[in-house]
mmCIF file of C-alpha atoms in Angstrom:
data_model
loop_
_atom_site.group_PDB
_atom_site.id
_atom_site.type_symbol
_atom_site.label_atom_id
_atom_site.label_comp_id
_atom_site.label_asym_id
_atom_site.label_seq_id
_atom_site.Cartn_x
_atom_site.Cartn_y
_atom_site.Cartn_z
ATOM 1 C CA MET A 125 0.008 -0.187 -0.162
ATOM 2 C CA GLU A 126 2.583 2.511 -1.015
ATOM 3 C CA ASP A 127 0.127 5.656 -1.809
ATOM 4 C CA TYR A 128 -2.400 4.478 0.782
ATOM 5 C CA GLY A 129 -3.785 8.164 0.728
ATOM 6 C CA LYS A 130 -5.610 7.436 -2.424
ATOM 7 C CA VAL A 131 -7.386 4.280 -1.476
ATOM 8 C CA THR A 132 -10.957 5.025 -1.862
ATOM 9 C CA GLY A 133 -13.823 3.797 0.752
ATOM 10 C CA ARG A 134 -17.738 4.555 0.912
ATOM 11 C CA ILE A 135 -18.908 6.378 3.936
ATOM 12 C CA PHE A 136 -22.190 8.096 5.471
ATOM 13 C CA ASP A 137 -20.925 10.507 7.799
ATOM 14 C CA ILE A 138 -18.088 11.987 9.919
ATOM 15 C CA GLN A 139 -19.011 13.402 13.230
ATOM 16 C CA ARG A 140 -16.716 15.793 14.931
ATOM 17 C CA TYR A 141 -16.131 16.678 18.800
ATOM 18 C CA SER A 142 -17.673 13.075 19.686
ATOM 19 C CA ILE A 143 -16.867 12.034 23.815
ATOM 20 C CA HIS A 144 -17.871 8.623 22.998
ATOM 21 C CA ASP A 145 -16.257 5.602 21.285
ATOM 22 C CA GLY A 146 -12.807 6.121 22.762
ATOM 23 C CA PRO A 147 -10.778 8.199 24.935
ATOM 24 C CA GLY A 148 -11.064 12.145 24.741
ATOM 25 C CA ILE A 149 -12.612 14.397 21.935
ATOM 26 C CA ARG A 150 -12.983 12.099 18.733
ATOM 27 C CA THR A 151 -13.810 12.143 15.018
ATOM 28 C CA ILE A 152 -15.839 9.367 14.109
ATOM 29 C CA VAL A 153 -15.667 7.928 10.704
ATOM 30 C CA PHE A 154 -18.952 5.869 9.818
ATOM 31 C CA LEU A 155 -18.524 3.297 6.860
ATOM 32 C CA LYS A 156 -21.024 1.766 4.891
ATOM 33 C CA GLY A 157 -21.840 -1.733 4.795
ATOM 34 C CA CYS A 158 -22.254 -4.516 7.330
ATOM 35 C CA VAL A 159 -22.671 -8.230 7.326
ATOM 36 C CA LEU A 160 -25.259 -8.341 10.430
ATOM 37 C CA ARG A 161 -28.772 -7.112 10.360
ATOM 38 C CA CYS A 162 -29.380 -6.208 13.983
ATOM 39 C CA ARG A 163 -32.999 -5.462 14.928
ATOM 40 C CA TRP A 164 -32.174 -2.345 17.024
ATOM 41 C CA CYS A 165 -29.429 -0.958 14.713
ATOM 42 C CA CYS A 166 -29.496 2.667 15.159
ATOM 43 C CA ASN A 167 -27.698 3.226 11.974
ATOM 44 C CA PRO A 168 -29.881 1.238 9.458
ATOM 45 C CA GLU A 169 -28.813 3.525 6.539
ATOM 46 C CA SER A 170 -25.337 1.739 7.008
ATOM 47 C CA GLN A 171 -26.572 -1.570 6.584
ATOM 48 C CA GLU A 172 -26.215 -1.417 2.707
ATOM 49 C CA TYR A 173 -22.895 -1.226 0.983
ATOM 50 C CA LYS A 174 -24.892 0.758 -1.690
ATOM 51 C CA ILE A 175 -25.724 4.239 -1.978
ATOM 52 C CA GLN A 176 -29.041 5.057 -0.724
ATOM 53 C CA THR A 177 -31.871 7.758 -0.660
ATOM 54 C CA MET A 178 -33.657 8.320 2.538
ATOM 55 C CA THR A 179 -36.407 10.557 3.414
ATOM 56 C CA VAL A 180 -35.070 12.683 6.363
ATOM 57 C CA ALA A 181 -37.403 15.778 7.837
ATOM 58 C CA GLY A 182 -39.519 15.135 4.700
ATOM 59 C CA LYS A 183 -36.756 15.805 2.284
ATOM 60 C CA GLU A 184 -34.735 12.935 0.326
ATOM 61 C CA LYS A 185 -31.166 12.676 1.355
ATOM 62 C CA VAL A 186 -28.167 10.852 -0.377
ATOM 63 C CA ILE A 187 -26.897 8.229 1.936
ATOM 64 C CA GLY A 188 -23.169 7.152 1.206
ATOM 65 C CA ARG A 189 -20.153 8.707 -1.005
ATOM 66 C CA ASP A 190 -17.185 7.691 -2.019
ATOM 67 C CA VAL A 191 -14.146 9.382 -0.873
ATOM 68 C CA THR A 192 -10.235 9.064 -0.564
ATOM 69 C CA VAL A 193 -8.319 8.557 2.566
ATOM 70 C CA ASP A 194 -6.530 12.078 1.589
ATOM 71 C CA GLU A 195 -10.159 13.693 1.831
ATOM 72 C CA VAL A 196 -11.096 12.055 4.816
ATOM 73 C CA MET A 197 -7.903 13.103 6.524
ATOM 74 C CA LEU A 198 -8.330 16.666 5.661
ATOM 75 C CA GLU A 199 -11.648 16.605 7.657
ATOM 76 C CA ILE A 200 -9.887 14.677 10.778
ATOM 77 C CA VAL A 201 -6.965 17.247 11.043
ATOM 78 C CA LYS A 202 -9.056 20.335 11.522
ATOM 79 C CA ASP A 203 -9.383 19.075 15.228
ATOM 80 C CA ASN A 204 -5.686 18.450 15.928
ATOM 81 C CA GLN A 205 -5.736 20.642 18.971
ATOM 82 C CA TYR A 206 -8.864 18.892 20.582
ATOM 83 C CA TYR A 207 -6.940 15.588 20.060
ATOM 84 C CA ARG A 208 -3.862 16.548 21.780
ATOM 85 C CA ARG A 209 -5.450 18.249 24.647
ATOM 86 C CA SER A 210 -8.142 15.676 25.467
ATOM 87 C CA GLY A 211 -5.990 12.534 24.420
ATOM 88 C CA GLY A 212 -8.791 11.646 21.860
ATOM 89 C CA GLY A 213 -8.269 10.728 18.106
ATOM 90 C CA VAL A 214 -10.648 8.916 15.551
ATOM 91 C CA THR A 215 -12.843 5.924 15.711
ATOM 92 C CA LEU A 216 -14.019 3.895 12.848
ATOM 93 C CA SER A 217 -17.700 3.012 13.028
ATOM 94 C CA GLY A 218 -20.408 1.756 10.591
ATOM 95 C CA GLY A 219 -21.643 -0.273 9.591
ATOM 96 C CA GLU A 220 -19.079 -2.583 10.152
ATOM 97 C CA SER A 221 -15.626 -1.182 8.942
ATOM 98 C CA LEU A 222 -14.145 -4.805 8.358
ATOM 99 C CA CYS A 223 -16.234 -4.854 5.197
ATOM 100 C CA GLN A 224 -13.778 -2.329 3.817
ATOM 101 C CA PRO A 225 -10.810 -3.476 5.048
ATOM 102 C CA GLU A 226 -8.180 -1.970 2.856
ATOM 103 C CA PHE A 227 -9.885 1.390 3.263
ATOM 104 C CA ALA A 228 -9.925 0.689 6.846
ATOM 105 C CA ALA A 229 -6.501 -0.136 7.145
ATOM 106 C CA ALA A 230 -5.451 2.819 5.178
ATOM 107 C CA LEU A 231 -7.135 5.529 7.021
ATOM 108 C CA LEU A 232 -6.140 3.996 10.293
ATOM 109 C CA ARG A 233 -2.556 3.842 9.080
ATOM 110 C CA ALA A 234 -3.041 7.874 7.764
ATOM 111 C CA CYS A 235 -4.138 8.551 11.198
ATOM 112 C CA LYS A 236 -1.293 7.280 13.047
ATOM 113 C CA ASP A 237 1.448 8.902 10.444
ATOM 114 C CA ASN A 238 -0.255 12.127 11.951
ATOM 115 C CA GLY A 239 0.166 10.826 15.697
ATOM 116 C CA LEU A 240 -3.398 10.132 16.420
ATOM 117 C CA HIS A 241 -4.965 7.577 18.602
ATOM 118 C CA THR A 242 -7.131 5.121 16.805
ATOM 119 C CA ALA A 243 -10.071 2.869 17.594
ATOM 120 C CA ILE A 244 -12.472 0.883 15.649
ATOM 121 C CA GLU A 245 -16.115 -0.062 16.834
ATOM 122 C CA SER A 246 -16.477 -3.562 15.321
ATOM 123 C CA THR A 247 -18.228 -7.035 15.905
ATOM 124 C CA ALA A 248 -15.253 -8.772 14.431
ATOM 125 C CA CYS A 249 -17.502 -10.774 12.468
ATOM 126 C CA ALA A 250 -14.879 -11.380 9.522
ATOM 127 C CA PRO A 251 -12.150 -13.653 8.799
ATOM 128 C CA PHE A 252 -9.169 -13.219 11.102
ATOM 129 C CA GLU A 253 -6.923 -12.681 8.481
ATOM 130 C CA THR A 254 -8.943 -9.405 7.434
ATOM 131 C CA ILE A 255 -8.860 -8.245 10.887
ATOM 132 C CA GLU A 256 -5.184 -8.578 11.005
ATOM 133 C CA LYS A 257 -4.980 -6.286 8.367
ATOM 134 C CA ILE A 258 -5.920 -3.233 10.686
ATOM 135 C CA LEU A 259 -3.970 -4.260 13.923
ATOM 136 C CA PRO A 260 -0.803 -2.614 12.903
ATOM 137 C CA TYR A 261 -2.285 0.626 13.037
ATOM 138 C CA LEU A 262 -5.147 0.410 15.660
ATOM 139 C CA ASP A 263 -4.788 1.322 19.438
ATOM 140 C CA LEU A 264 -8.108 0.373 20.706
ATOM 141 C CA TYR A 265 -10.570 -2.508 19.722
ATOM 142 C CA LEU A 266 -14.248 -1.723 20.848
ATOM 143 C CA MET A 267 -15.934 -5.044 20.326
ATOM 144 C CA ASP A 268 -19.379 -5.560 20.454
ATOM 145 C CA ILE A 269 -20.658 -9.286 21.898
ATOM 146 C CA LYS A 270 -24.200 -9.316 21.727
ATOM 147 C CA HIS A 271 -24.970 -12.912 22.912
ATOM 148 C CA VAL A 272 -23.196 -15.947 23.353
ATOM 149 C CA ASP A 273 -26.174 -18.115 22.332
ATOM 150 C CA SER A 274 -25.604 -18.832 18.701
ATOM 151 C CA ALA A 275 -29.388 -19.367 17.805
ATOM 152 C CA LYS A 276 -30.676 -16.329 19.362
ATOM 153 C CA HIS A 277 -27.672 -14.300 18.182
ATOM 154 C CA LYS A 278 -28.852 -15.394 14.422
ATOM 155 C CA GLU A 279 -32.549 -14.741 14.969
ATOM 156 C CA PHE A 280 -31.965 -11.255 16.138
ATOM 157 C CA THR A 281 -28.825 -10.322 13.825
ATOM 158 C CA GLY A 282 -29.082 -12.647 10.821
ATOM 159 C CA LYS A 283 -25.801 -14.596 11.549
ATOM 160 C CA SER A 284 -24.808 -17.008 14.209
ATOM 161 C CA ASN A 285 -22.028 -15.853 16.673
ATOM 162 C CA GLU A 286 -19.412 -18.640 16.444
ATOM 163 C CA LEU A 287 -16.872 -16.789 14.417
ATOM 164 C CA ILE A 288 -17.388 -13.751 16.481
ATOM 165 C CA LEU A 289 -16.525 -15.429 20.022
ATOM 166 C CA GLU A 290 -13.644 -17.527 18.298
ATOM 167 C CA ASN A 291 -12.320 -13.833 16.928
ATOM 168 C CA ALA A 292 -12.347 -12.485 20.625
ATOM 169 C CA MET A 293 -10.298 -14.778 21.832
ATOM 170 C CA LYS A 294 -7.630 -14.406 19.269
ATOM 171 C CA LEU A 295 -8.188 -10.279 19.513
ATOM 172 C CA GLY A 296 -7.410 -10.857 23.198
ATOM 173 C CA LYS A 297 -4.021 -11.847 22.242
ATOM 174 C CA ALA A 298 -3.552 -9.775 19.284
ATOM 175 C CA ALA A 299 -4.910 -6.377 19.734
ATOM 176 C CA LYS A 300 -2.926 -3.401 21.778
ATOM 177 C CA GLU A 301 -6.217 -2.771 23.741
ATOM 178 C CA LEU A 302 -9.641 -4.590 23.763
ATOM 179 C CA ILE A 303 -12.864 -3.508 25.493
ATOM 180 C CA ILE A 304 -16.133 -5.489 25.038
ATOM 181 C CA ARG A 305 -19.431 -3.679 24.754
ATOM 182 C CA VAL A 306 -22.670 -5.039 24.911
ATOM 183 C CA PRO A 307 -25.710 -3.468 23.382
ATOM 184 C CA VAL A 308 -28.338 -4.342 26.048
ATOM 185 C CA ILE A 309 -31.981 -4.989 24.075
ATOM 186 C CA PRO A 310 -34.889 -6.036 25.822
ATOM 187 C CA THR A 311 -36.440 -9.368 24.460
ATOM 188 C CA PHE A 312 -32.795 -10.298 23.245
ATOM 189 C CA ASN A 313 -30.208 -10.390 26.021
ATOM 190 C CA ASN A 314 -31.514 -8.258 28.747
ATOM 191 C CA THR A 315 -31.696 -10.850 31.360
ATOM 192 C CA GLU A 316 -29.395 -10.983 34.306
ATOM 193 C CA ARG A 317 -28.625 -14.598 33.496
ATOM 194 C CA GLU A 318 -27.921 -13.499 29.682
ATOM 195 C CA ILE A 319 -25.873 -10.839 31.031
ATOM 196 C CA ARG A 320 -23.910 -12.819 33.382
ATOM 197 C CA ALA A 321 -23.227 -15.208 30.550
ATOM 198 C CA ILE A 322 -21.791 -12.840 28.094
ATOM 199 C CA ALA A 323 -19.409 -10.976 30.833
ATOM 200 C CA ASN A 324 -18.417 -14.525 32.201
ATOM 201 C CA PHE A 325 -17.421 -15.448 28.627
ATOM 202 C CA ALA A 326 -15.606 -12.222 28.127
ATOM 203 C CA SER A 327 -13.559 -12.468 31.470
ATOM 204 C CA LYS A 328 -12.173 -15.604 29.729
ATOM 205 C CA ILE A 329 -10.574 -13.449 26.745
ATOM 206 C CA PRO A 330 -6.884 -12.758 27.328
ATOM 207 C CA ASN A 331 -6.157 -9.344 28.650
ATOM 208 C CA VAL A 332 -9.616 -7.852 28.772
ATOM 209 C CA LYS A 333 -10.346 -5.944 31.788
ATOM 210 C CA GLU A 334 -13.415 -3.657 30.905
ATOM 211 C CA LEU A 335 -17.151 -4.317 29.963
ATOM 212 C CA HIS A 336 -19.546 -1.699 28.649
ATOM 213 C CA LEU A 337 -23.020 -2.128 29.032
ATOM 214 C CA LEU A 338 -25.046 -0.203 26.556
ATOM 215 C CA PRO A 339 -28.389 0.534 26.928
ATOM 216 C CA TYR A 340 -31.299 0.205 24.259
ATOM 217 C CA HIS A 341 -32.775 3.630 22.726
ATOM 218 C CA ARG A 342 -34.842 4.362 19.856
ATOM 219 C CA LEU A 343 -32.888 7.204 18.303
ATOM 220 C CA GLY A 344 -32.558 5.370 15.124
ATOM 221 C CA GLN A 345 -36.347 4.556 14.802
ATOM 222 C CA ASP A 346 -37.312 7.451 12.475
ATOM 223 C CA LYS A 347 -34.774 6.396 9.775
ATOM 224 C CA TYR A 348 -36.492 2.948 9.099
ATOM 225 C CA GLU A 349 -39.405 4.835 7.931
ATOM 226 C CA GLY A 350 -37.185 7.126 6.018
ATOM 227 C CA LEU A 351 -35.866 3.914 4.270
ATOM 228 C CA GLY A 352 -39.011 2.420 3.793
ATOM 229 C CA ARG A 353 -38.556 -0.378 6.167
ATOM 230 C CA GLU A 354 -40.497 -1.883 9.154
ATOM 231 C CA TYR A 355 -38.530 -1.164 12.653
ATOM 232 C CA THR A 356 -39.644 -4.518 14.375
ATOM 233 C CA LEU A 357 -38.829 -3.524 17.935
ATOM 234 C CA LYS A 358 -41.206 -0.599 18.137
ATOM 235 C CA ASN A 359 -43.120 -1.991 20.707
ATOM 236 C CA ILE A 360 -40.315 -2.496 23.532
ATOM 237 C CA GLU A 361 -39.551 -0.027 26.051
ATOM 238 C CA PRO A 362 -36.122 1.321 26.831
ATOM 239 C CA MET A 363 -35.047 -0.061 30.375
ATOM 240 C CA THR A 364 -35.164 2.088 33.759
ATOM 241 C CA ASP A 365 -31.966 3.224 35.231
ATOM 242 C CA GLU A 366 -32.576 1.042 38.483
ATOM 243 C CA TYR A 367 -32.804 -2.055 35.895
ATOM 244 C CA MET A 368 -29.613 -1.198 34.341
ATOM 245 C CA GLN A 369 -28.002 -1.209 37.702
ATOM 246 C CA THR A 370 -29.245 -4.558 38.364
ATOM 247 C CA LEU A 371 -27.595 -5.919 35.132
ATOM 248 C CA LEU A 372 -24.403 -3.790 35.891
ATOM 249 C CA LYS A 373 -24.393 -5.663 39.065
ATOM 250 C CA ALA A 374 -24.721 -9.158 37.519
ATOM 251 C CA ALA A 375 -22.181 -8.367 35.054
ATOM 252 C CA SER A 376 -19.651 -7.327 37.692
ATOM 253 C CA GLU A 377 -19.848 -10.466 39.319
ATOM 254 C CA SER A 378 -17.253 -11.712 36.565
ATOM 255 C CA GLY A 379 -14.550 -9.734 38.109
ATOM 256 C CA LEU A 380 -14.494 -7.358 34.988
ATOM 257 C CA LYS A 381 -14.475 -3.589 35.458
ATOM 258 C CA CYS A 382 -18.118 -2.928 34.160
ATOM 259 C CA GLN A 383 -19.834 0.543 33.465
ATOM 260 C CA ILE A 384 -22.888 1.624 31.979
ATOM 261 C CA GLY A 385 -22.244 3.551 28.532
ATOM 262 C CA GLY A 386 -18.921 3.834 26.974
#
């Protein structure tokens, strides 16, 4: 990858001044394409790799554009002073960035060449050889583990979880830092038993010390209507803070450092 600044990828958003998805103030780059179809996905416009049209506030909006690494970096470096002061950097999100591994690796490499902290938000649902392409340029892997039961995982996401769990164990040894994150979804995985099982699995991953519980919300619901799709979880309610504390206690029994949000 000699002139990696010219590598092209497809994104649908760049979000500046984020204080989530990694330390400090960050820029989040959202890549198009995902192998999963999670029922609760708050970015349904990310799932298809193709460029789409979505109705937003009554107006049609084109979702997705092709960019080079150099073009994205022009946006990223605008906030260098904020990254330096806060210990922040850049996070790749989506979608699933591993669907565009060459672009993801080139963009992360460019960030490292600019002295930036790098992170990726990913389910690691890809061959491990694909994941290995990005690891030399990655400081933090934020990995979703949604369930340890394969049948239930497939029912709610469209894919079984064997590859994901296998890759989690490999990433524990190969990634510089790995944090496990669990989207907590009513009807899917929000019982104490299920959260305890996920946390116990995470506690066995080499070098993992943290687990973050991410409470279900409905922030992406309107996007489904804008895409002409049905939101199948429209009848479920977000959990109370008190109930999330109960799940946090169950997760903490694993011995990991657990928190709500992250």
